[in-house]
Coordinates of C-alpha atoms in Angstrom, one line a residue:
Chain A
X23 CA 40.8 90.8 2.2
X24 CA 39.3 92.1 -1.3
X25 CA 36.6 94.3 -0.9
X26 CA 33.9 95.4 -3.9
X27 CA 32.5 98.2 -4.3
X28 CA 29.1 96.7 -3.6
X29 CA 29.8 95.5 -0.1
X30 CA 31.1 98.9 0.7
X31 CA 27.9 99.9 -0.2
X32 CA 26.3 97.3 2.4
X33 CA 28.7 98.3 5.0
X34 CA 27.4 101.6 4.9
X35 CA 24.0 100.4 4.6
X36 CA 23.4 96.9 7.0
X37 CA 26.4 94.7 8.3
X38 CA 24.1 91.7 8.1
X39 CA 23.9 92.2 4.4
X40 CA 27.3 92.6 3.9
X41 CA 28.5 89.3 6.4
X42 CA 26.3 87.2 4.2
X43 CA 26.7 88.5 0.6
X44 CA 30.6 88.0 1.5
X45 CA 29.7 84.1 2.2
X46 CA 28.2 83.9 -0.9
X47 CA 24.4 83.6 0.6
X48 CA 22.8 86.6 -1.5
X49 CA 19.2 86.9 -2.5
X50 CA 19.5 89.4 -5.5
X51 CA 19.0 87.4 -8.2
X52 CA 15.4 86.7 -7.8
X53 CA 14.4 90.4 -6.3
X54 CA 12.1 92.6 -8.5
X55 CA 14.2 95.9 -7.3
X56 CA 17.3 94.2 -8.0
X57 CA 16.2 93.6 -11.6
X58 CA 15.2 97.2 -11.9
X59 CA 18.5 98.6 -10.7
X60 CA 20.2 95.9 -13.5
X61 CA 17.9 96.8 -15.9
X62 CA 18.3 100.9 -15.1
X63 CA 21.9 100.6 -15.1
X64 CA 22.3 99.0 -18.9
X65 CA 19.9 101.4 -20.3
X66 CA 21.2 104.8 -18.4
X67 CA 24.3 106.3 -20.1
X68 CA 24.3 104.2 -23.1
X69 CA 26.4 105.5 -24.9
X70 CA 29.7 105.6 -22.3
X71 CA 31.8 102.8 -21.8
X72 CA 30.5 100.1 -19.0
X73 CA 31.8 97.9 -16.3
X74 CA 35.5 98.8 -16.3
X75 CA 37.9 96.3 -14.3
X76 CA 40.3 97.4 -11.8
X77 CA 41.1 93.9 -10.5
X78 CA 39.7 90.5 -10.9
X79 CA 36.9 91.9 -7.4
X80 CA 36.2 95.2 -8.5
X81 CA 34.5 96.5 -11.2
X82 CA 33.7 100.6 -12.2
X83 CA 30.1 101.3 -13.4
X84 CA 31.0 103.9 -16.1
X85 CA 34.4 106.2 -16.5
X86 CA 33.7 109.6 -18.7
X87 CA 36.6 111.3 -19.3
X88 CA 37.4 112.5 -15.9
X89 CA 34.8 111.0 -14.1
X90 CA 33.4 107.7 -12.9
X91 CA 29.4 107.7 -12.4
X92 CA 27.3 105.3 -10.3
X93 CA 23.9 105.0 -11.5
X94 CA 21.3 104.1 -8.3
X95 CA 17.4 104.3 -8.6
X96 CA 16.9 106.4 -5.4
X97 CA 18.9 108.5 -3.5
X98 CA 17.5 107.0 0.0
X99 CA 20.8 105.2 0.4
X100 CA 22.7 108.5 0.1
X101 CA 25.5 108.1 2.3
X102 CA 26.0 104.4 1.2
X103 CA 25.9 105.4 -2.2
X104 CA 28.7 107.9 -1.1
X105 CA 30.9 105.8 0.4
X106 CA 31.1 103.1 -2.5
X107 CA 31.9 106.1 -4.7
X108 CA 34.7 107.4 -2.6
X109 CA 36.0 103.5 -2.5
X110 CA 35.9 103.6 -5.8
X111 CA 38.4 106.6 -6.0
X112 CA 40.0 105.7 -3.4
X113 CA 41.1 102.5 -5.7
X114 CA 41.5 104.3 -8.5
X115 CA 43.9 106.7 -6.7
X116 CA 46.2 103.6 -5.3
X117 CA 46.8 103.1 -9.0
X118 CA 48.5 106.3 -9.8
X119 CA 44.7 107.4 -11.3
X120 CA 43.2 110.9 -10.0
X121 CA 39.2 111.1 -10.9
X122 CA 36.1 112.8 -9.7
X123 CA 33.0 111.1 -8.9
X124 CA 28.9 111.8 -10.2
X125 CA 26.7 109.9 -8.4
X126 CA 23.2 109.7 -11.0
X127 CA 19.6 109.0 -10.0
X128 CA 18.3 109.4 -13.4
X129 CA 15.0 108.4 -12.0
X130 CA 14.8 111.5 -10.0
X131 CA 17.2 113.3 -12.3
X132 CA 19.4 114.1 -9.8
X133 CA 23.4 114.0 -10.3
X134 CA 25.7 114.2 -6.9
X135 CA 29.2 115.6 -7.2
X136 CA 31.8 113.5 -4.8
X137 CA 35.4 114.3 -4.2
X138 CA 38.2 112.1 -2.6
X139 CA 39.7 114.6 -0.1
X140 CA 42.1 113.6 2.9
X141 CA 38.4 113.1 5.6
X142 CA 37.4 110.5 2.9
X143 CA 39.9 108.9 2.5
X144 CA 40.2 108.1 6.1
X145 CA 36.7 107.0 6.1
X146 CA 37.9 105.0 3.7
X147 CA 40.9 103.6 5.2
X148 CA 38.7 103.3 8.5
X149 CA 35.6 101.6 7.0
X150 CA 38.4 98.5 5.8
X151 CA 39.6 97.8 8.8
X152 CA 36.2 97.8 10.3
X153 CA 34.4 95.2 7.0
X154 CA 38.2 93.2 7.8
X155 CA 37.3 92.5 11.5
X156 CA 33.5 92.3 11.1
X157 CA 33.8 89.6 8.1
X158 CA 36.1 87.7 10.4
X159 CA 33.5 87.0 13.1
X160 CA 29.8 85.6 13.4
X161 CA 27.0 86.8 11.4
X162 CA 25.8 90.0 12.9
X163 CA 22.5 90.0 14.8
X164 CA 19.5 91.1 13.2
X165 CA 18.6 95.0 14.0
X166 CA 15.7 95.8 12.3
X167 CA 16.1 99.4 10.1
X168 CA 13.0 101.0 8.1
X169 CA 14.4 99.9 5.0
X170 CA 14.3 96.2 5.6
X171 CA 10.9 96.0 4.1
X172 CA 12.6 96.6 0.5
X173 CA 15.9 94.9 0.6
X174 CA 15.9 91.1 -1.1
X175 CA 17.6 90.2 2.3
X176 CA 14.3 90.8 3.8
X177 CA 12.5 87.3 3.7
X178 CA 15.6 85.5 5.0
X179 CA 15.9 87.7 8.0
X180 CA 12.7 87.8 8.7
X181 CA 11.1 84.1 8.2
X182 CA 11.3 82.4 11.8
X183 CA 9.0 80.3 14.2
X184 CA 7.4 81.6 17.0
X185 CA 7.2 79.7 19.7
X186 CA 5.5 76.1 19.6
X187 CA 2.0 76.5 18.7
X188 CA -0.1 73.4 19.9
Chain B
X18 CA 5.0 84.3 -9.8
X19 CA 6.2 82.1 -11.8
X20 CA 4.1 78.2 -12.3
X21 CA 4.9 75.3 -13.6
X22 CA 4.2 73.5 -16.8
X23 CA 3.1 70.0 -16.6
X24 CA 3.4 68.5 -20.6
X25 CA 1.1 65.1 -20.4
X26 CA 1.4 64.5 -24.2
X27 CA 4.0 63.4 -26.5
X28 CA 5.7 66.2 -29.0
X29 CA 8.6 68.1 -29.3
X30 CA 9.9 71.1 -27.1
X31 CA 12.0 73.6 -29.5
X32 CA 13.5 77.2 -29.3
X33 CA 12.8 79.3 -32.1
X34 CA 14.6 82.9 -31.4
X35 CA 14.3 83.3 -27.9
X36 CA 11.0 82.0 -27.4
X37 CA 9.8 78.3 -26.5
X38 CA 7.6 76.5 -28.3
X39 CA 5.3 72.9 -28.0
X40 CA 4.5 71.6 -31.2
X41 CA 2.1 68.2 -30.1
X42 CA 2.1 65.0 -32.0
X43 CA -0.7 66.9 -34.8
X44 CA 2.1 69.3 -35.7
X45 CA 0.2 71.9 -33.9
X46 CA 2.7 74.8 -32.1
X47 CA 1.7 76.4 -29.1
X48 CA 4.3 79.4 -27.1
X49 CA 5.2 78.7 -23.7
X50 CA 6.0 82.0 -21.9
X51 CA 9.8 81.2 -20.7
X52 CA 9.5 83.8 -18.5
X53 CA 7.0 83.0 -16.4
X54 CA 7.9 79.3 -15.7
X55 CA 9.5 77.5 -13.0
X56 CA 9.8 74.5 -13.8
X57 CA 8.7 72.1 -16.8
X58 CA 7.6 68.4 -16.3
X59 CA 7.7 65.8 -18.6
X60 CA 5.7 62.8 -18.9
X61 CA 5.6 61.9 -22.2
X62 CA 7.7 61.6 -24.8
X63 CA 9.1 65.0 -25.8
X64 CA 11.6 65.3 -28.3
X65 CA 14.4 68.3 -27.5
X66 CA 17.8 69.5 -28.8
X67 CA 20.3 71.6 -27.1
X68 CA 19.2 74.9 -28.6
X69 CA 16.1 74.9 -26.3
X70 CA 17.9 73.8 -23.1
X71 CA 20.4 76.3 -23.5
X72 CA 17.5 78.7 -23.4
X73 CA 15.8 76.9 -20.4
X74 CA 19.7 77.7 -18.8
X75 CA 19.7 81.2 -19.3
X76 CA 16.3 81.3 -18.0
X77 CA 17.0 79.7 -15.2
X78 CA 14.3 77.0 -16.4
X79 CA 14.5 73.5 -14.7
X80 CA 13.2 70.3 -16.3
X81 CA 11.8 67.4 -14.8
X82 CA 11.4 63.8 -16.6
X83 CA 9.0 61.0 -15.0
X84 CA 8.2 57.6 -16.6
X85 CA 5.9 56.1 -17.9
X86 CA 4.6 54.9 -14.9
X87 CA 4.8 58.9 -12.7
X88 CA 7.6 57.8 -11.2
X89 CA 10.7 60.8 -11.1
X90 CA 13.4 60.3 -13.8
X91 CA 16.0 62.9 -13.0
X92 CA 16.2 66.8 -14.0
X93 CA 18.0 68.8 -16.3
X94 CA 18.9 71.9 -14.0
X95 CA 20.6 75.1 -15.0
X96 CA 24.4 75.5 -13.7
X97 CA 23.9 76.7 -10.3
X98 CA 23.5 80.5 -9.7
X99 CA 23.6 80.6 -5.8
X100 CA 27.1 78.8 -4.6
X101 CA 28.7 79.4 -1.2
X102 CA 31.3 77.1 -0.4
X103 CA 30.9 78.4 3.2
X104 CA 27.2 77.0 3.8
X105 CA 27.9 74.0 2.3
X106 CA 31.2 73.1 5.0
X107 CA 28.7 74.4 7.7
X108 CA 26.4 72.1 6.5
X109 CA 28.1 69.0 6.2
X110 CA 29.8 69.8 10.0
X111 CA 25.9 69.5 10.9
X112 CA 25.8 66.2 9.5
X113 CA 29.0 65.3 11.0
X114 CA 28.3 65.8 14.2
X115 CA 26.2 63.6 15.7
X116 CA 24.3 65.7 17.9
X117 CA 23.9 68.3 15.4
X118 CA 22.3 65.7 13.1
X119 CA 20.1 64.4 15.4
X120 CA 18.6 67.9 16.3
X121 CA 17.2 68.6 12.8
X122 CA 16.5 65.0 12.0
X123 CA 14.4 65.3 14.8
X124 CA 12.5 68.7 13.9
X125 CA 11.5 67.1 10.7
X126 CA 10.1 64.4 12.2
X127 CA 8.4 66.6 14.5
X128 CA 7.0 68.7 12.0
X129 CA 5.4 66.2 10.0
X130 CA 4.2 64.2 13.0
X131 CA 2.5 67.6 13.7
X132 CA 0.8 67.9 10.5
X133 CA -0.4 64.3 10.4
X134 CA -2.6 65.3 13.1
X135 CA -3.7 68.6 11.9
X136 CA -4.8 65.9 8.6
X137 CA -6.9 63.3 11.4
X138 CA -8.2 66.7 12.9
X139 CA -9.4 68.4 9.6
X140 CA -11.1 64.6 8.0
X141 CA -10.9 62.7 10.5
X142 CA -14.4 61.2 11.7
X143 CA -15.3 62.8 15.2
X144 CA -15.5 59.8 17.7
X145 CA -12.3 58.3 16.6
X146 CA -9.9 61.9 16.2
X147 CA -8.7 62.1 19.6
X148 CA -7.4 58.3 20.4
X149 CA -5.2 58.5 16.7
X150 CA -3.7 62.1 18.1
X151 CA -2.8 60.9 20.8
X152 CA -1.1 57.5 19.8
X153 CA 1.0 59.8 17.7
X154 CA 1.7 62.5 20.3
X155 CA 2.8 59.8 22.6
X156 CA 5.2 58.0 20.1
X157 CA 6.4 61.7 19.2
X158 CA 7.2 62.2 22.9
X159 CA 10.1 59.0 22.3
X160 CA 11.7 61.7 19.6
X161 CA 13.5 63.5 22.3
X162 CA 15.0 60.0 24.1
X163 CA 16.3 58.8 20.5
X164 CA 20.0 59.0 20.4
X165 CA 21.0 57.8 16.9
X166 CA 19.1 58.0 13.7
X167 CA 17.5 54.4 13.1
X168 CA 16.0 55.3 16.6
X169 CA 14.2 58.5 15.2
X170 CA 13.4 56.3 11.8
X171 CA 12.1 53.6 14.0
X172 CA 9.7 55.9 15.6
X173 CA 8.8 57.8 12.4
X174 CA 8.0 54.2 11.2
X175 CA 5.7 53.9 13.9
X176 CA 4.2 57.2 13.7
X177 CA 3.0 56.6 10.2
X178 CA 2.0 53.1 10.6
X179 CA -0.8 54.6 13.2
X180 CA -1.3 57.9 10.8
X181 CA -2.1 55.2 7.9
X182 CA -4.3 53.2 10.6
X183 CA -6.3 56.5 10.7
X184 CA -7.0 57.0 6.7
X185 CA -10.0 55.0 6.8
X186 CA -11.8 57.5 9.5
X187 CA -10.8 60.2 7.3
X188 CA -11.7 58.7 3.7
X189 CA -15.5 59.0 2.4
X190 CA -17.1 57.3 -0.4
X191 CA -16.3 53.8 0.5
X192 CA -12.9 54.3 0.1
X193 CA -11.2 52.0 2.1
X194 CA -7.1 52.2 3.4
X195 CA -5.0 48.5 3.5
X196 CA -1.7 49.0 3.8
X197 CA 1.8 51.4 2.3
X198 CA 2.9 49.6 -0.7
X199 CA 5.2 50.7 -3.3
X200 CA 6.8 50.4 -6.7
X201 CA 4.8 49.0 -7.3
X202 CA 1.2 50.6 -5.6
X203 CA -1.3 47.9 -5.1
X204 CA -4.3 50.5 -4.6
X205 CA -5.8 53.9 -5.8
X206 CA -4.8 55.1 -2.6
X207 CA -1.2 54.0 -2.6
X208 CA -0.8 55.0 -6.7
X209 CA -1.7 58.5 -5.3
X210 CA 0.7 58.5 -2.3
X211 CA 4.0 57.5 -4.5
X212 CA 2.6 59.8 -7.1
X213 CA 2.2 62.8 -4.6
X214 CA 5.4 62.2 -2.9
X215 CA 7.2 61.7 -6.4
X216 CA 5.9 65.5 -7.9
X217 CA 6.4 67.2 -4.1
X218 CA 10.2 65.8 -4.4
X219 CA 10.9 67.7 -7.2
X220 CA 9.1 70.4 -5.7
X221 CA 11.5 70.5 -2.9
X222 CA 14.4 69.9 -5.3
X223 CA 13.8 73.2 -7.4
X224 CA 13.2 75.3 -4.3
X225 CA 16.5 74.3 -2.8
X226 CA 18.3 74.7 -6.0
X227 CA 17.6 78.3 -5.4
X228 CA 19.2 78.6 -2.6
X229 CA 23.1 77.7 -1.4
X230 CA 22.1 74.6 0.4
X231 CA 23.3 71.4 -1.1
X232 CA 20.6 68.9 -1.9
X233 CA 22.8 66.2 -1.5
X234 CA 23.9 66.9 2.3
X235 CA 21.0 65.5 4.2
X236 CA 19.9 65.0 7.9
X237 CA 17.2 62.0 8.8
X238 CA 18.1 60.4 5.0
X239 CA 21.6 58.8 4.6
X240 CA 23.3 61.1 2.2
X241 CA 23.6 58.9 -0.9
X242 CA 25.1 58.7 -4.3
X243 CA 22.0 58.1 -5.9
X244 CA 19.8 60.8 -4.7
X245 CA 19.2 64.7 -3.2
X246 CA 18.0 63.4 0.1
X247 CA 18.1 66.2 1.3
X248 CA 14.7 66.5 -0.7
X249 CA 13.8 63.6 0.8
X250 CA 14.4 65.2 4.5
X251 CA 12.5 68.7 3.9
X252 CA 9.6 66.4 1.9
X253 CA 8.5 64.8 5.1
X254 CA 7.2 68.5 6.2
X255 CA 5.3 69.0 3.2
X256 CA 3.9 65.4 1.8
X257 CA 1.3 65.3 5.4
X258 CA 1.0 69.1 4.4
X259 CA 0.3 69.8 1.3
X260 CA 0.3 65.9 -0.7
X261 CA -2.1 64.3 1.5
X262 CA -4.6 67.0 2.3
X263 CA -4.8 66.6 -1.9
X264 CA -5.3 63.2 -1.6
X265 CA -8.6 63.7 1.0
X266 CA -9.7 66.3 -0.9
X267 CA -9.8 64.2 -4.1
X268 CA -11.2 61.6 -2.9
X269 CA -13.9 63.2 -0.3
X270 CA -15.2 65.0 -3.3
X271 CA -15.3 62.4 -5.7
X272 CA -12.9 65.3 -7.5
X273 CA -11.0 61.5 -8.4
X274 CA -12.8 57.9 -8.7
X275 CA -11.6 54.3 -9.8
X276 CA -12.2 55.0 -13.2
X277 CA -9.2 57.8 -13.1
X278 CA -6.8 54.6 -12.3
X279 CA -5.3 51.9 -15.0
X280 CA -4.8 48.3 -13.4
X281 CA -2.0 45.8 -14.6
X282 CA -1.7 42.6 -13.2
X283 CA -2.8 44.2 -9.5
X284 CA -0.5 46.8 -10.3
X285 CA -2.2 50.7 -10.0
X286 CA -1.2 54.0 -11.9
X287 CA -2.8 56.6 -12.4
X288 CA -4.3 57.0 -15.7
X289 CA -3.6 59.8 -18.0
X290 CA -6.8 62.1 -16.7
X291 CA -6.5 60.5 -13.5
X292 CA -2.9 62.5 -13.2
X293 CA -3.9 65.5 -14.9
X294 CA -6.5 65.6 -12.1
X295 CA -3.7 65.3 -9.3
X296 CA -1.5 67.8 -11.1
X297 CA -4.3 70.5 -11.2
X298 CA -4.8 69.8 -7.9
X299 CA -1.3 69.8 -6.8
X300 CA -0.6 73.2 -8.9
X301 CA -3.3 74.7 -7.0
X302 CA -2.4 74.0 -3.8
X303 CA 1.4 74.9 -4.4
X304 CA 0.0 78.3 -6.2
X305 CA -2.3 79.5 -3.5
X306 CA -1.4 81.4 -0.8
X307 CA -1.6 81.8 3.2
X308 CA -0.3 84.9 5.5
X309 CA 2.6 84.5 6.8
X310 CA 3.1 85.1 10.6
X311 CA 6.2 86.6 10.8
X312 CA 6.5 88.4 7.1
X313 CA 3.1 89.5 7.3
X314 CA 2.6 88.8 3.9
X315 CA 1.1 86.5 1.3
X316 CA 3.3 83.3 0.6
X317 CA 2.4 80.7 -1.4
X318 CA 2.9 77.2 -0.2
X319 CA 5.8 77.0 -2.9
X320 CA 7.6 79.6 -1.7
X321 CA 7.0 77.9 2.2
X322 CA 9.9 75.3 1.1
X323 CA 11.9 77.9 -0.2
X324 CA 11.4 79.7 3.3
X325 CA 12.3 76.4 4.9
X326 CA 15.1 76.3 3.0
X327 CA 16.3 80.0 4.6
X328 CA 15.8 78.5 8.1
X329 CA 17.9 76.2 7.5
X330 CA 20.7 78.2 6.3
X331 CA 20.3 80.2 9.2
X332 CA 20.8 77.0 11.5
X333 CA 23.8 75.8 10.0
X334 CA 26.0 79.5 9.8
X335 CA 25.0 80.3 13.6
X336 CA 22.4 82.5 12.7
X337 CA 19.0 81.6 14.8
X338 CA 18.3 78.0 16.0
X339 CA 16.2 75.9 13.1
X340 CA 12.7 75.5 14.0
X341 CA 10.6 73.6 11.5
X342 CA 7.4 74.9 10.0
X343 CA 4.1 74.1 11.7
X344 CA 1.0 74.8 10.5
X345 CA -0.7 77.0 13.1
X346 CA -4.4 77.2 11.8

């Protein structure tokens, strides 16, 4: 199964989110923080090259000389952030290709240094094999996190019935 | 938010750069901010090229044509952003399945029984309310014995036959209610009703389009060639909901009167002012906005269908069990 960067990201972050942006049900496009993030990422870094293709899936925010950047508005997602970035290399070493990574938050000017040592990659490797099984069963359950409130994901989860009022 | 833009004259729609213009029949040009609309109806004649719809497209713009006489023409809508192939296999097995289809048919029906009686409760006349709810209620209890789909039709027939019996307890002014006739309307009443239910179908149709759902996959309606019924299906929540409690409100506060209706042959249309009456009314209604239970949040009534829309994509991919909307105050 092809995996993006992007829904490493969202395994890292909510396996909901991930099950239903792999069936094709996403609610970016219409999100205000979504936009922001687009927006953010054209105008940060304008002057390095953008979007570069590894395969028809995935696709590399930025690649400076010996290092591939991810711009992000807010470090909250940390680890997620991480974890698509060591993907990333992880990708870029299968194809003979050794790089560092620079995570940016030019928002809080803040730059994080990642490296794609033997640990990540085997969070790597493991983290396939769990997206592999999880996309091939039922929608996870909803768990409610304290990040829910800002995700585009959030009215679709949320929006329900209680029980018949008369 | 974004609103809509109803366009009652004739003119001509045109792109100049990136921005959208109206230039009306006295030559006079007017911007329309792309960015803040929705959707743009069309009921008279509007001269366009394909330099403006390609801007429409990129804006995710949808057009909406209607006759001369209100009735819905078709749409020019913007390739489709939100596909999954998934959803829409899931949601023809829903349809395929018998029992499956019956289940949300049903909740429709449910729902708009539901809000028929929230209308006799809210302007209905006192002494008569309780008799016309439960008529309904009891016909609504036959839902859950219906085993195919002209069974639950037959008893939604019913249902409105007695929820039409009731207009006249609700209607002031001297109004008074006949019968359901359409294309064409015989009344004021009935011009308003096709109208209502015409405007809230596209309604329905632009909300959907924003999700993955296929508006042609439908439940209660036969899925046919000629239109989205599923538009059709999700409409009978809304028209008791949000076109009818229009209707009363028109009419109850002389906000509409016989002079804002053209007569042909015993034919009735609205007139010009008489729809650009309904269509403020209408965008009003759609615009403004209630807390929501469960998101504990402000949604607008627009945005209800689009949440309506969620719940049902969360039926059909084994998420949580559909439950249709019911207005709870």
């Amino acid at each position: 199964m092809s995996i993006r960067g992007i829904e490493m990201h969202y395994f890292a972050m909510c396996h909901r989110k991930l099950w239903l942006f792999n069936r094709g049900i996403g609610f970016e496009l219409e999100h205000d923080r979504v936009i922001e993030g687009l927006v953010l990422h054209d105008q940060a870094y304008s002057r390095l090259t953008k979007e570069v293709s590894l395969d028809e899936f995935t696709t590399i925010d930025t690649i400076d000389g010996d290092i591939v950047r991810e711009v992000k508005i807010s470090s909250r997602m940390e680890h997620a952030d991480r974890l698509q970035m060591l993907y990333y290399l992880y990708l870029l070493r299968q194809r003979g290709i050794e790089k560092k990574g620079l995570l940016s938050y030019p928002k809080e000017k803040k730059t994080v240094g990642i490296e794609l040592d033997a640990e990540g990659e085997q969070e790597i490797e493991q983290a396939i094999k769990s997206i592999d099984s999880l996309l091939s069963g039922k929608v996870p359950n909803l768990r409610k996190k304290t990040y829910c409130k800002k995700c585009a994901y959030f009215d679709y989860c949320f929006v329900g019935e209680e029980e018949d009022a008369v | 938010m974004k609103r809509d833009v109803f366009m009652m004259s004739g003119g001509r729609l045109k792109r100049k750069d990136n921005t959208l213009y109206f230039v009306n029949e006295e030559g006079l040009s007017r911007p329309l901010p792309i960015e803040q609309t929705d959707n743009i109806h069309i009921f008279g004649q509007v001269d366009m090229n394909s330099s403006m719809l390609h801007l429409l497209s990129s804006h995710g713009v949808q057009l909406h044509l209607y006759n001369y006489y209100g009735f819905y023409d078709g749409s020019f809508v913007p390739r489709k952003k939100q596909v999954s192939g998934f959803t829409v296999v899931q949601q023809s097995s829903h349809v395929w399945d018998n029992e499956k289809r019956m289940y949300i048919a049903r909740q429709f029906i449910q729902s708009a029984v539901h809000h028929m009686q929230r209308n006799i409760r809210k302007y209905g006349a006192e002494e008569e309310v309780s008799s016309y709810i439960g008529t309904l209620s009891a016909h609504a209890a036959l839902l859950d014995e219906a085993r195919s789909i002209p069974q639950l039709m037959g008893i939604e027939g019913q249902c409105r036959q007695v929820y039409y019996g009731s207009f006249n307890c609700m209607l002031k002014g001297g109004w008074k209610w006949e019968y359901r006739s359409k294309r064409p309307p015989h009344d004021p009443i009935n011009a308003m009703i096709s109208f209502g239910n015409s405007i809230m179908y596209t309604a329905v149709l632009s909300e959907i389009y924003k999700t993955v759902l296929d508006p042609t996959i439908s439940f209660l309606h036969e899925s046919s060639s000629k239109r989205y019924s599923l538009c059709l299906d999700i409409a009978e929540i809304f028209k008791p909901l949000i076109t009818d409690s229009i209707i009363f409100n028109l009419i109850n506060n002389r906000r509409i009167q016989e002079k804002h209706f053209d007569q042909e042959d015993g034919l009735v249309y609205l007139s010009d002012e008489g729809r650009k009456r309904f269509l403020a009314a209408f965008d009003e209604k759609m615009k403004s906005t209630f807390k929501h239970r469960q998101l504990k949040r402000n949604v607008s009534y627009r945005y209800l269908i689009r949440l309506e829309a969620y719940k049902l994509i969360k039926h059909m991919i084994g998420d949580t069990v559909y439950k249709p909307f019911k207005a709870w105050w």
